[in-house]
């Protein structure tokens, strides 16, 4: 587990602090806009399903476009990506405000605008979250993630109430206009930020290649797959409260937009408390215990909201839910960041977002449909049962510990001098690594090779195989392919210091010399002459 750092330590970094403060302003505007959109939908339709779809339309594009956004975040300047995203969000917000003032808004047009805002968020989030590791030291990443959660939920504790007041006084259009103005501070800070630029020694991956590399990496990373699964289940079951809160405020309590804003403020207040106690809880409890408590707390909150119309009990349930929300989601985010090297962190975060927000989008639609057809109380009760089931998943897929793996590049690979004149795109490249292993070491060698195979494929190797020489059983050959020479170089520079233990132990078992022999070959096909289908081989007469 990483050494405990002061909770506010990341704020000593000027860049992180300035962007964090500007993000608070932007988040405040987004929450005000969210109140305006949700309440406008309640005023133009009586359908509980359409109200819940406001939440779904915001989260759905994050699920749909996260893969592309993650690849963009890892292959392009993250600051520029965030600037483009913020400019897009400003434009959509301004158009939404204008459409609302002109009274052009229909239910489906409103969902279109909220969907577009979700698209901008989908582009921005992987770049912003991946940039945290560019701004602060590794030891401060967990604290920075918690501060981001706290900052967002500080605004959530007051933003919805402010949004409710703005909607009550000036209408939804005023809320949309405030949101458009809120992007100015963040754009200004990003324009002033000059992140260090690393010299790019390899050509940029194409988007398709980058997405495939990200898919390959996460598919060969069991810890990440556990986080994504638990994040999906949590988002799917827990979103019921956020999706149905406008309906609760209007139908169950009989309030207006200010009531809805105050209830969201209670959710944010609980989330602030969760973010504040996050660091201490991680010192005393395992990751799995925190996640189980979060599932249990949310199930309790949903059960309360399904069983009562008492405003005090509902308020308590909302506060509990807010605390559990931030504890779970910030922990998921931190584990993904600390379990992923920098070259692929944007894509790993995008997969996490796709899983979690995909669960939220599907859940928002389901809980809204159930509420419309079977009642709000029954919808909450079913959601509580599903959330409790998510707690039980932990027995089969426990969360990994917050281990401090050293994922900095190993930096021991040196591109070999070649006798053939090849281009970076030349290939395919076949690699053979020859080991001499004593009979008594074979069992350990094979165990190490299981991990070696995972590392190789995770970092881009294809057609990996391990072969044993029939005439010299102590000789083992590891073989794999890469499509091109540049893919081979990229594969090797992706190795991290955490992978060194496996490599070092394999070298210790090798008996044939100081290092195993490595043969790098380019494949060439022998093509028969045109028209010579069978390419007959002359045979001497008897």
Coordinates of C-alpha atoms in Angstrom, one line a residue:
X1 CA 0.0 0.0 0.0
X2 CA 1.4 3.5 -0.8
X3 CA 2.7 5.6 2.0
X4 CA 0.1 7.8 3.6
X5 CA 0.3 11.3 2.3
X6 CA -1.5 14.4 3.7
X7 CA -5.0 14.6 2.2
X8 CA -4.4 18.1 0.8
X9 CA -0.8 17.4 -0.4
X10 CA -1.7 17.5 -4.2
X11 CA -2.9 21.1 -3.7
X12 CA 0.7 22.2 -3.2
X13 CA 1.2 21.6 -6.9
X14 CA 0.3 24.9 -8.6
X15 CA -0.9 23.3 -11.9
X16 CA -3.1 20.8 -10.2
X17 CA -4.5 23.4 -7.8
X18 CA -5.4 25.8 -10.5
X19 CA -7.1 23.3 -12.7
X20 CA -8.8 21.7 -9.7
X21 CA -10.3 25.1 -8.7
X22 CA -11.4 25.9 -12.3
X23 CA -12.9 22.4 -12.5
X24 CA -15.0 23.2 -9.4
X25 CA -16.5 26.2 -11.2
X26 CA -17.1 24.1 -14.3
X27 CA -18.7 21.3 -12.3
X28 CA -20.9 23.8 -10.5
X29 CA -22.2 25.0 -13.9
X30 CA -22.7 21.4 -15.0
X31 CA -24.8 20.6 -11.9
X32 CA -26.9 23.7 -12.3
X33 CA -27.5 22.7 -16.0
X34 CA -28.4 19.1 -14.8
X35 CA -31.0 20.5 -12.4
X36 CA -32.4 22.7 -15.2
X37 CA -32.6 19.8 -17.7
X38 CA -34.2 17.3 -15.3
X39 CA -36.7 19.8 -14.1
X40 CA -37.5 21.1 -17.6
X41 CA -38.3 17.5 -18.6
X42 CA -40.7 17.1 -15.6
X43 CA -42.5 20.3 -16.8
X44 CA -42.9 19.2 -20.5
X45 CA -43.8 15.6 -20.0
X46 CA -45.5 13.5 -17.3
X47 CA -43.5 10.3 -18.3
X48 CA -41.2 9.0 -15.5
X49 CA -39.3 7.1 -18.2
X50 CA -38.5 10.3 -20.1
X51 CA -37.3 12.0 -16.9
X52 CA -35.0 9.1 -16.1
X53 CA -33.7 9.2 -19.7
X54 CA -32.2 12.7 -19.0
X55 CA -29.7 10.8 -16.8
X56 CA -29.3 8.1 -19.3
X57 CA -28.7 10.5 -22.3
X58 CA -25.8 12.1 -20.4
X59 CA -24.1 8.8 -19.4
X60 CA -24.8 6.8 -22.6
X61 CA -22.2 8.7 -24.8
X62 CA -19.6 8.2 -22.2
X63 CA -20.1 4.5 -22.6
X64 CA -20.3 4.7 -26.4
X65 CA -17.2 6.9 -27.1
X66 CA -14.9 6.2 -24.2
X67 CA -12.7 3.8 -26.2
X68 CA -12.0 6.3 -28.9
X69 CA -11.5 9.1 -26.2
X70 CA -9.1 7.0 -24.3
X71 CA -7.0 6.3 -27.4
X72 CA -7.0 10.0 -28.2
X73 CA -5.9 10.8 -24.7
X74 CA -2.9 8.4 -24.9
X75 CA -1.8 9.5 -28.4
X76 CA -2.4 13.2 -28.5
X77 CA -1.6 16.2 -26.3
X78 CA -4.0 15.8 -23.4
X79 CA -4.2 19.6 -22.8
X80 CA -5.3 20.2 -26.4
X81 CA -7.9 17.4 -26.1
X82 CA -9.3 19.0 -23.0
X83 CA -9.4 22.4 -24.6
X84 CA -11.3 21.0 -27.6
X85 CA -13.7 19.2 -25.3
X86 CA -14.4 22.3 -23.2
X87 CA -14.9 24.5 -26.4
X88 CA -17.5 21.9 -27.6
X89 CA -19.3 21.8 -24.2
X90 CA -19.4 25.6 -24.2
X91 CA -21.0 25.7 -27.7
X92 CA -23.6 23.1 -26.9
X93 CA -24.5 24.7 -23.6
X94 CA -24.9 28.1 -25.3
X95 CA -27.2 26.6 -28.0
X96 CA -29.2 24.8 -25.4
X97 CA -29.7 28.1 -23.5
X98 CA -30.8 29.8 -26.7
X99 CA -33.2 27.1 -27.7
X100 CA -34.8 27.2 -24.2
X101 CA -35.2 31.0 -24.3
X102 CA -36.9 30.7 -27.7
X103 CA -39.2 28.0 -26.3
X104 CA -38.1 25.5 -28.9
X105 CA -37.4 22.6 -26.4
X106 CA -39.3 19.4 -26.8
X107 CA -38.5 16.2 -24.8
X108 CA -36.5 14.6 -27.6
X109 CA -34.6 17.8 -28.4
X110 CA -33.7 18.2 -24.8
X111 CA -32.4 14.6 -24.8
X112 CA -30.4 15.4 -27.9
X113 CA -28.7 18.4 -26.2
X114 CA -27.9 16.4 -23.0
X115 CA -26.6 13.6 -25.2
X116 CA -24.2 16.0 -26.9
X117 CA -23.1 17.3 -23.5
X118 CA -22.3 13.7 -22.6
X119 CA -20.3 13.4 -25.8
X120 CA -18.1 16.4 -24.7
X121 CA -17.7 14.8 -21.3
X122 CA -16.7 11.5 -22.9
X123 CA -13.9 13.2 -24.8
X124 CA -12.8 15.3 -21.8
X125 CA -12.8 12.7 -19.0
X126 CA -10.0 10.3 -20.0
X127 CA -7.7 13.1 -20.9
X128 CA -8.4 14.9 -17.6
X129 CA -8.1 11.9 -15.4
X130 CA -5.0 10.6 -17.2
X131 CA -3.5 14.1 -16.8
X132 CA -3.6 13.8 -13.0
X133 CA -0.6 11.5 -13.1
X134 CA 1.2 14.1 -15.3
X135 CA 0.6 16.9 -12.7
X136 CA 1.3 15.2 -9.4
X137 CA 3.9 12.6 -8.2
X138 CA 2.7 9.0 -8.1
X139 CA 2.4 9.0 -4.3
X140 CA -0.1 11.8 -4.6
X141 CA -2.3 10.2 -7.3
X142 CA -4.8 8.6 -4.8
X143 CA -5.1 11.9 -2.9
X144 CA -5.6 13.8 -6.2
X145 CA -8.4 11.4 -7.2
X146 CA -10.0 11.9 -3.8
X147 CA -9.7 15.7 -4.1
X148 CA -11.3 15.6 -7.6
X149 CA -14.2 13.6 -6.1
X150 CA -14.4 16.0 -3.2
X151 CA -14.3 19.0 -5.5
X152 CA -17.1 17.7 -7.6
X153 CA -19.2 16.8 -4.6
X154 CA -18.5 20.1 -2.9
X155 CA -20.3 21.6 -5.8
X156 CA -22.9 18.9 -5.7
X157 CA -23.7 19.8 -2.1
X158 CA -24.5 23.4 -3.1
X159 CA -24.8 23.4 -6.9
X160 CA -28.2 21.7 -7.2
X161 CA -29.7 24.0 -4.6
X162 CA -28.4 27.0 -6.4
X163 CA -29.6 25.4 -9.7
X164 CA -33.0 24.8 -8.2
X165 CA -33.2 28.5 -7.1
X166 CA -32.0 29.7 -10.5
X167 CA -34.7 27.5 -12.2
X168 CA -37.4 28.7 -9.8
X169 CA -36.5 32.3 -10.5
X170 CA -35.2 32.5 -14.1
X171 CA -36.3 29.2 -15.6
X172 CA -34.3 26.4 -17.1
X173 CA -32.8 28.7 -19.8
X174 CA -31.0 30.7 -17.1
X175 CA -29.5 27.5 -15.7
X176 CA -28.2 26.6 -19.2
X177 CA -26.7 30.0 -19.6
X178 CA -24.9 29.8 -16.3
X179 CA -23.4 26.4 -17.3
X180 CA -22.1 27.9 -20.6
X181 CA -20.3 30.7 -18.7
X182 CA -18.8 28.2 -16.2
X183 CA -16.5 26.8 -18.9
X184 CA -14.6 30.0 -19.3
X185 CA -12.4 29.6 -16.1
X186 CA -11.3 26.1 -17.1
X187 CA -10.5 27.1 -20.6
X188 CA -8.4 30.0 -19.4
X189 CA -6.4 27.8 -17.0
X190 CA -5.8 25.2 -19.6
X191 CA -4.5 27.8 -22.0
X192 CA -2.0 28.9 -19.4
X193 CA -0.8 25.4 -18.6
X194 CA 2.4 24.3 -20.4
X195 CA 2.9 20.6 -19.5
X196 CA 6.3 19.1 -20.2
X197 CA 6.5 17.5 -23.6
X198 CA 8.2 14.1 -23.9
X199 CA 10.2 13.5 -27.1
X200 CA 8.2 11.1 -29.2
X201 CA 10.7 8.5 -30.6
X202 CA 8.1 6.3 -32.3
X203 CA 5.3 7.2 -34.7
X204 CA 1.9 7.8 -33.2
X205 CA -0.4 4.7 -33.2
X206 CA -3.4 4.9 -35.4
X207 CA -6.7 5.1 -33.5
X208 CA -7.7 1.6 -34.5
X209 CA -4.3 0.2 -33.4
X210 CA -4.5 2.2 -30.2
X211 CA -7.9 0.9 -29.3
X212 CA -6.8 -2.7 -30.0
X213 CA -3.7 -2.2 -27.9
X214 CA -5.9 -0.9 -25.0
X215 CA -8.3 -3.8 -25.4
X216 CA -5.4 -6.3 -25.4
X217 CA -3.8 -4.7 -22.3
X218 CA -7.0 -4.7 -20.2
X219 CA -8.0 -8.2 -21.3
X220 CA -4.6 -9.5 -20.0
X221 CA -4.9 -7.6 -16.7
X222 CA -7.1 -9.5 -14.3
X223 CA -7.1 -6.8 -11.7
X224 CA -8.5 -4.3 -14.1
X225 CA -11.2 -6.7 -15.3
X226 CA -12.4 -7.1 -11.7
X227 CA -12.6 -3.3 -11.3
X228 CA -14.6 -2.9 -14.5
X229 CA -17.0 -5.6 -13.6
X230 CA -17.7 -4.2 -10.1
X231 CA -17.9 -0.7 -11.5
X232 CA -20.5 -1.8 -14.1
X233 CA -22.7 -3.5 -11.4
X234 CA -22.3 -0.5 -9.0
X235 CA -23.3 2.0 -11.7
X236 CA -26.2 -0.1 -12.9
X237 CA -27.8 -0.6 -9.5
X238 CA -26.8 2.6 -7.7
X239 CA -27.9 5.1 -10.4
X240 CA -31.6 4.4 -9.4
X241 CA -31.4 7.2 -6.8
X242 CA -30.0 9.9 -9.1
X243 CA -32.3 8.8 -12.0
X244 CA -35.5 8.9 -10.0
X245 CA -34.7 11.8 -7.6
X246 CA -36.7 14.3 -9.7
X247 CA -39.7 12.1 -9.6
X248 CA -39.3 11.6 -5.8
X249 CA -39.2 15.4 -5.3
X250 CA -42.2 16.0 -7.5
X251 CA -44.5 13.1 -6.8
X252 CA -43.5 11.6 -3.4
X253 CA -42.6 14.8 -1.5
X254 CA -44.7 17.2 -3.6
X255 CA -41.9 19.8 -4.0
X256 CA -40.5 21.9 -6.7
X257 CA -37.1 22.5 -8.3
X258 CA -35.7 23.9 -5.1
X259 CA -36.7 20.8 -3.3
X260 CA -35.0 18.7 -5.9
X261 CA -31.9 20.8 -5.7
X262 CA -31.7 20.5 -1.9
X263 CA -32.0 16.7 -2.2
X264 CA -29.2 16.6 -4.7
X265 CA -27.3 18.9 -2.3
X266 CA -27.8 16.3 0.5
X267 CA -26.3 13.6 -1.9
X268 CA -23.3 15.9 -2.5
X269 CA -22.9 16.6 1.2
X270 CA -22.7 12.9 1.9
X271 CA -20.2 12.5 -1.0
X272 CA -18.0 15.3 0.5
X273 CA -17.9 13.4 3.8
X274 CA -17.0 10.2 1.9
X275 CA -14.2 11.9 0.1
X276 CA -12.8 13.5 3.3
X277 CA -12.7 10.2 5.2
X278 CA -11.5 8.3 2.2
X279 CA -7.8 8.3 3.0
X280 CA -8.3 7.2 6.6
X281 CA -10.6 4.4 5.6
X282 CA -8.1 3.1 3.1
X283 CA -5.6 2.9 5.9
X284 CA -7.9 0.8 8.1
X285 CA -9.8 -1.2 5.6
X286 CA -9.1 -3.3 2.5
X287 CA -10.4 -2.2 -0.9
X288 CA -12.9 -5.0 -0.9
X289 CA -14.3 -4.1 2.5
X290 CA -14.8 -0.5 1.4
X291 CA -16.6 -1.6 -1.8
X292 CA -18.8 -4.0 0.1
X293 CA -19.7 -1.3 2.6
X294 CA -20.5 1.0 -0.3
X295 CA -22.8 -1.6 -1.9
X296 CA -24.5 -2.2 1.4
X297 CA -25.0 1.5 2.1
X298 CA -26.6 2.1 -1.2
X299 CA -28.9 -0.9 -0.9
X300 CA -30.0 0.4 2.4
X301 CA -30.6 3.9 1.0
X302 CA -32.7 2.5 -2.0
X303 CA -34.7 0.3 0.4
X304 CA -35.5 3.4 2.6
X305 CA -36.6 5.4 -0.5
X306 CA -38.7 2.6 -1.7
X307 CA -40.5 2.2 1.6
X308 CA -41.3 5.7 2.8
X309 CA -42.4 9.1 1.7
X310 CA -41.0 10.8 4.9
X311 CA -38.8 13.7 3.8
X312 CA -36.4 13.3 6.8
X313 CA -35.8 9.6 6.1
X314 CA -35.4 10.3 2.4
X315 CA -32.9 13.0 3.2
X316 CA -30.9 10.6 5.4
X317 CA -30.9 8.0 2.7
X318 CA -29.7 10.4 0.1
X319 CA -26.8 11.5 2.3
X320 CA -25.7 7.9 3.0
X321 CA -26.0 7.2 -0.8
X322 CA -23.7 10.2 -1.6
X323 CA -21.0 9.0 0.8
X324 CA -21.1 5.4 -0.6
X325 CA -21.1 6.7 -4.2
X326 CA -17.8 8.6 -3.8
X327 CA -16.1 5.9 -1.7
X328 CA -16.7 3.3 -4.4
X329 CA -16.1 5.3 -7.5
X330 CA -13.0 7.1 -6.3
X331 CA -11.5 3.7 -5.2
X332 CA -12.3 2.2 -8.6
X333 CA -10.6 5.1 -10.3
X334 CA -7.5 5.0 -8.1
X335 CA -7.0 1.3 -8.6
X336 CA -7.2 1.7 -12.3
X337 CA -4.6 4.6 -12.3
X338 CA -2.2 2.8 -9.9
X339 CA -2.5 -0.5 -11.9
X340 CA -1.7 1.0 -15.3
X341 CA 1.4 2.4 -16.9
X342 CA 1.3 5.8 -18.4
X343 CA 1.4 4.7 -22.0
X344 CA -2.1 3.1 -21.7
X345 CA -3.7 4.9 -18.6
X346 CA -6.1 7.0 -20.7
X347 CA -7.4 3.9 -22.4
X348 CA -7.7 1.9 -19.1
X349 CA -9.6 4.8 -17.6
X350 CA -11.9 4.9 -20.7
X351 CA -12.7 1.2 -20.3
X352 CA -13.5 1.9 -16.7
X353 CA -15.8 4.8 -17.7
X354 CA -17.4 2.7 -20.4
X355 CA -18.2 -0.1 -17.9
X356 CA -19.4 2.2 -15.1
X357 CA -21.3 4.8 -17.2
X358 CA -22.7 2.0 -19.4
X359 CA -24.1 0.5 -16.3
X360 CA -25.5 3.8 -15.3
X361 CA -27.1 4.4 -18.7
X362 CA -28.8 0.9 -18.7
X363 CA -29.8 1.2 -15.1
X364 CA -31.3 4.7 -15.5
X365 CA -33.5 3.4 -18.4
X366 CA -34.5 0.2 -16.4
X367 CA -35.4 2.0 -13.2
X368 CA -37.3 4.6 -15.0
X369 CA -39.3 2.0 -16.9
X370 CA -40.0 0.1 -13.8
X371 CA -41.1 3.3 -12.0
X372 CA -43.5 4.2 -14.8
X373 CA -45.1 0.7 -15.0
X374 CA -44.9 -0.5 -11.4
X375 CA -44.4 2.5 -9.3
X376 CA -41.4 4.4 -7.9
X377 CA -41.4 2.5 -4.6
X378 CA -41.3 -0.9 -6.3
X379 CA -38.5 0.3 -8.6
X380 CA -36.4 1.4 -5.6
X381 CA -37.0 -1.9 -3.9
X382 CA -35.9 -4.0 -6.9
X383 CA -32.8 -1.7 -7.2
X384 CA -32.0 -2.4 -3.6
X385 CA -32.1 -6.1 -4.2
X386 CA -29.8 -5.8 -7.2
X387 CA -27.4 -3.6 -5.3
X388 CA -27.3 -6.2 -2.5
X389 CA -26.5 -8.8 -5.1
X390 CA -23.6 -6.7 -6.2
X391 CA -22.1 -7.0 -2.7
X392 CA -22.1 -10.8 -3.0
X393 CA -20.1 -10.6 -6.3
X394 CA -17.2 -9.6 -4.2
X395 CA -16.8 -13.2 -2.9
X396 CA -16.1 -14.3 -6.5
X397 CA -14.3 -11.2 -7.8
X398 CA -12.6 -9.5 -4.8
X399 CA -11.1 -6.1 -5.4
X400 CA -7.3 -6.0 -5.7
X401 CA -5.2 -4.4 -3.0
X402 CA -4.0 -0.8 -3.5
X403 CA -0.5 -2.3 -4.2
X404 CA 2.2 0.2 -5.1
X405 CA 3.5 -1.4 -8.3
X406 CA 6.4 0.4 -10.0
X407 CA 4.9 0.9 -13.4
X408 CA 7.6 3.3 -14.7
X409 CA 9.3 2.1 -17.9
X410 CA 12.0 -0.5 -17.4
X411 CA 14.2 1.3 -19.9
X412 CA 16.7 -1.5 -20.5
X413 CA 15.8 -2.2 -24.1
X414 CA 18.3 -0.9 -26.7
X415 CA 17.3 -1.1 -30.3
X416 CA 19.8 -3.6 -31.9
X417 CA 22.0 -2.7 -34.9
X418 CA 20.6 -4.5 -37.9
X419 CA 22.5 -5.8 -41.0
X420 CA 19.4 -5.4 -43.2
X421 CA 18.1 -2.0 -44.2
X422 CA 14.4 -2.1 -43.1
X423 CA 11.8 0.5 -42.6
X424 CA 9.8 1.0 -39.3
X425 CA 6.8 -0.6 -41.1
X426 CA 8.7 -3.6 -42.3
X427 CA 7.5 -7.0 -41.1
X428 CA 6.1 -9.3 -39.9
X429 CA 8.9 -9.8 -37.3
X430 CA 9.4 -13.2 -35.7
X431 CA 11.3 -13.3 -32.4
X432 CA 12.9 -16.4 -30.9
X433 CA 14.4 -16.4 -27.3
X434 CA 16.4 -19.5 -26.5
X435 CA 16.8 -20.7 -22.9
X436 CA 18.9 -23.5 -21.4
X437 CA 17.0 -24.9 -18.4
X438 CA 18.0 -27.7 -16.1
X439 CA 15.5 -30.5 -15.5
X440 CA 15.1 -29.6 -11.9
X441 CA 14.1 -26.0 -12.8
X442 CA 11.5 -26.9 -15.4
X443 CA 8.5 -26.6 -13.1
X444 CA 9.5 -23.1 -11.9
X445 CA 10.4 -22.1 -15.5
X446 CA 7.0 -23.1 -16.7
X447 CA 5.3 -21.1 -13.9
X448 CA 7.3 -18.1 -14.9
X449 CA 6.5 -18.5 -18.5
X450 CA 2.7 -18.4 -17.7
X451 CA 3.3 -14.9 -16.4
X452 CA 5.7 -14.1 -19.3
X453 CA 3.1 -15.0 -21.8
X454 CA 0.6 -12.7 -20.2
X455 CA 3.1 -9.8 -20.2
X456 CA 4.1 -10.4 -23.8
X457 CA 0.6 -10.5 -25.2
X458 CA -0.5 -7.6 -22.9
X459 CA 2.3 -5.5 -24.5
X460 CA 1.6 -6.4 -28.1
X461 CA 3.1 -9.8 -28.9
X462 CA 1.1 -12.1 -31.2
X463 CA 1.2 -15.9 -31.8
X464 CA 3.2 -16.5 -28.6
X465 CA 4.4 -20.1 -28.1
X466 CA 6.8 -22.0 -26.0
X467 CA 8.7 -25.0 -27.6
X468 CA 11.0 -27.7 -26.2
X469 CA 13.8 -29.2 -28.3
X470 CA 13.2 -33.0 -28.8
X471 CA 16.9 -33.7 -29.3
X472 CA 18.1 -31.4 -26.5
X473 CA 15.4 -31.3 -23.9
X474 CA 17.1 -28.6 -21.8
X475 CA 16.7 -26.1 -24.7
X476 CA 13.5 -24.1 -24.7
X477 CA 12.5 -21.6 -27.3
X478 CA 10.0 -18.8 -26.6
X479 CA 8.6 -17.4 -29.9
X480 CA 6.2 -14.6 -30.8
X481 CA 5.5 -12.2 -33.7
X482 CA 4.8 -8.5 -34.1
X483 CA 3.3 -7.0 -37.3
X484 CA 6.1 -4.6 -37.9
X485 CA 9.5 -3.6 -36.6
X486 CA 8.1 -0.5 -34.9
X487 CA 5.6 -2.7 -33.2
X488 CA 8.5 -4.8 -31.9
X489 CA 10.3 -1.7 -30.5
X490 CA 7.1 -0.4 -29.0
X491 CA 6.4 -3.8 -27.4
X492 CA 9.8 -3.7 -25.7
X493 CA 9.7 -0.2 -24.4
X494 CA 6.3 -0.9 -22.8
X495 CA 7.9 -3.2 -20.2
X496 CA 7.8 -1.8 -16.7
X497 CA 9.9 -2.1 -13.6
X498 CA 7.2 -4.3 -12.1
X499 CA 7.9 -6.8 -14.9
X500 CA 11.6 -7.0 -14.1
X501 CA 11.2 -9.6 -11.4
X502 CA 9.9 -12.1 -13.9
X503 CA 12.6 -11.3 -16.4
X504 CA 15.4 -11.4 -13.8
X505 CA 14.3 -14.8 -12.5
X506 CA 14.2 -16.3 -16.0
X507 CA 17.7 -15.1 -16.7
X508 CA 18.8 -16.7 -13.4
X509 CA 17.4 -20.0 -14.4
X510 CA 19.1 -19.8 -17.9
X511 CA 22.2 -22.0 -17.9
X512 CA 23.6 -21.4 -21.4
X513 CA 25.4 -18.1 -20.9
X514 CA 24.9 -14.7 -19.3
X515 CA 21.7 -13.9 -21.2
X516 CA 19.4 -16.1 -23.4
X517 CA 20.1 -15.8 -27.1
X518 CA 17.6 -13.6 -29.0
X519 CA 17.0 -14.1 -32.7
X520 CA 15.1 -11.4 -34.6
X521 CA 13.9 -12.3 -38.1
X522 CA 11.7 -10.8 -40.7
X523 CA 9.3 -13.2 -42.5
X524 CA 9.5 -13.6 -46.2
X525 CA 7.0 -15.6 -48.4
X526 CA 8.3 -17.7 -51.3
X527 CA 5.8 -17.1 -54.1
X528 CA 5.8 -19.4 -57.1
X529 CA 6.1 -17.8 -60.6
X530 CA 2.9 -16.6 -62.2
X531 CA 1.0 -19.6 -63.8
X532 CA 3.1 -22.2 -62.0
X533 CA 0.4 -23.2 -59.6
X534 CA 2.0 -26.4 -58.3
X535 CA 5.6 -25.3 -58.7
X536 CA 6.8 -28.7 -59.8
X537 CA 10.2 -29.8 -58.4
X538 CA 12.4 -31.6 -60.9
X539 CA 12.9 -35.3 -60.0
X540 CA 16.0 -37.1 -61.3
X541 CA 15.1 -40.2 -63.3
X542 CA 15.7 -43.7 -61.8

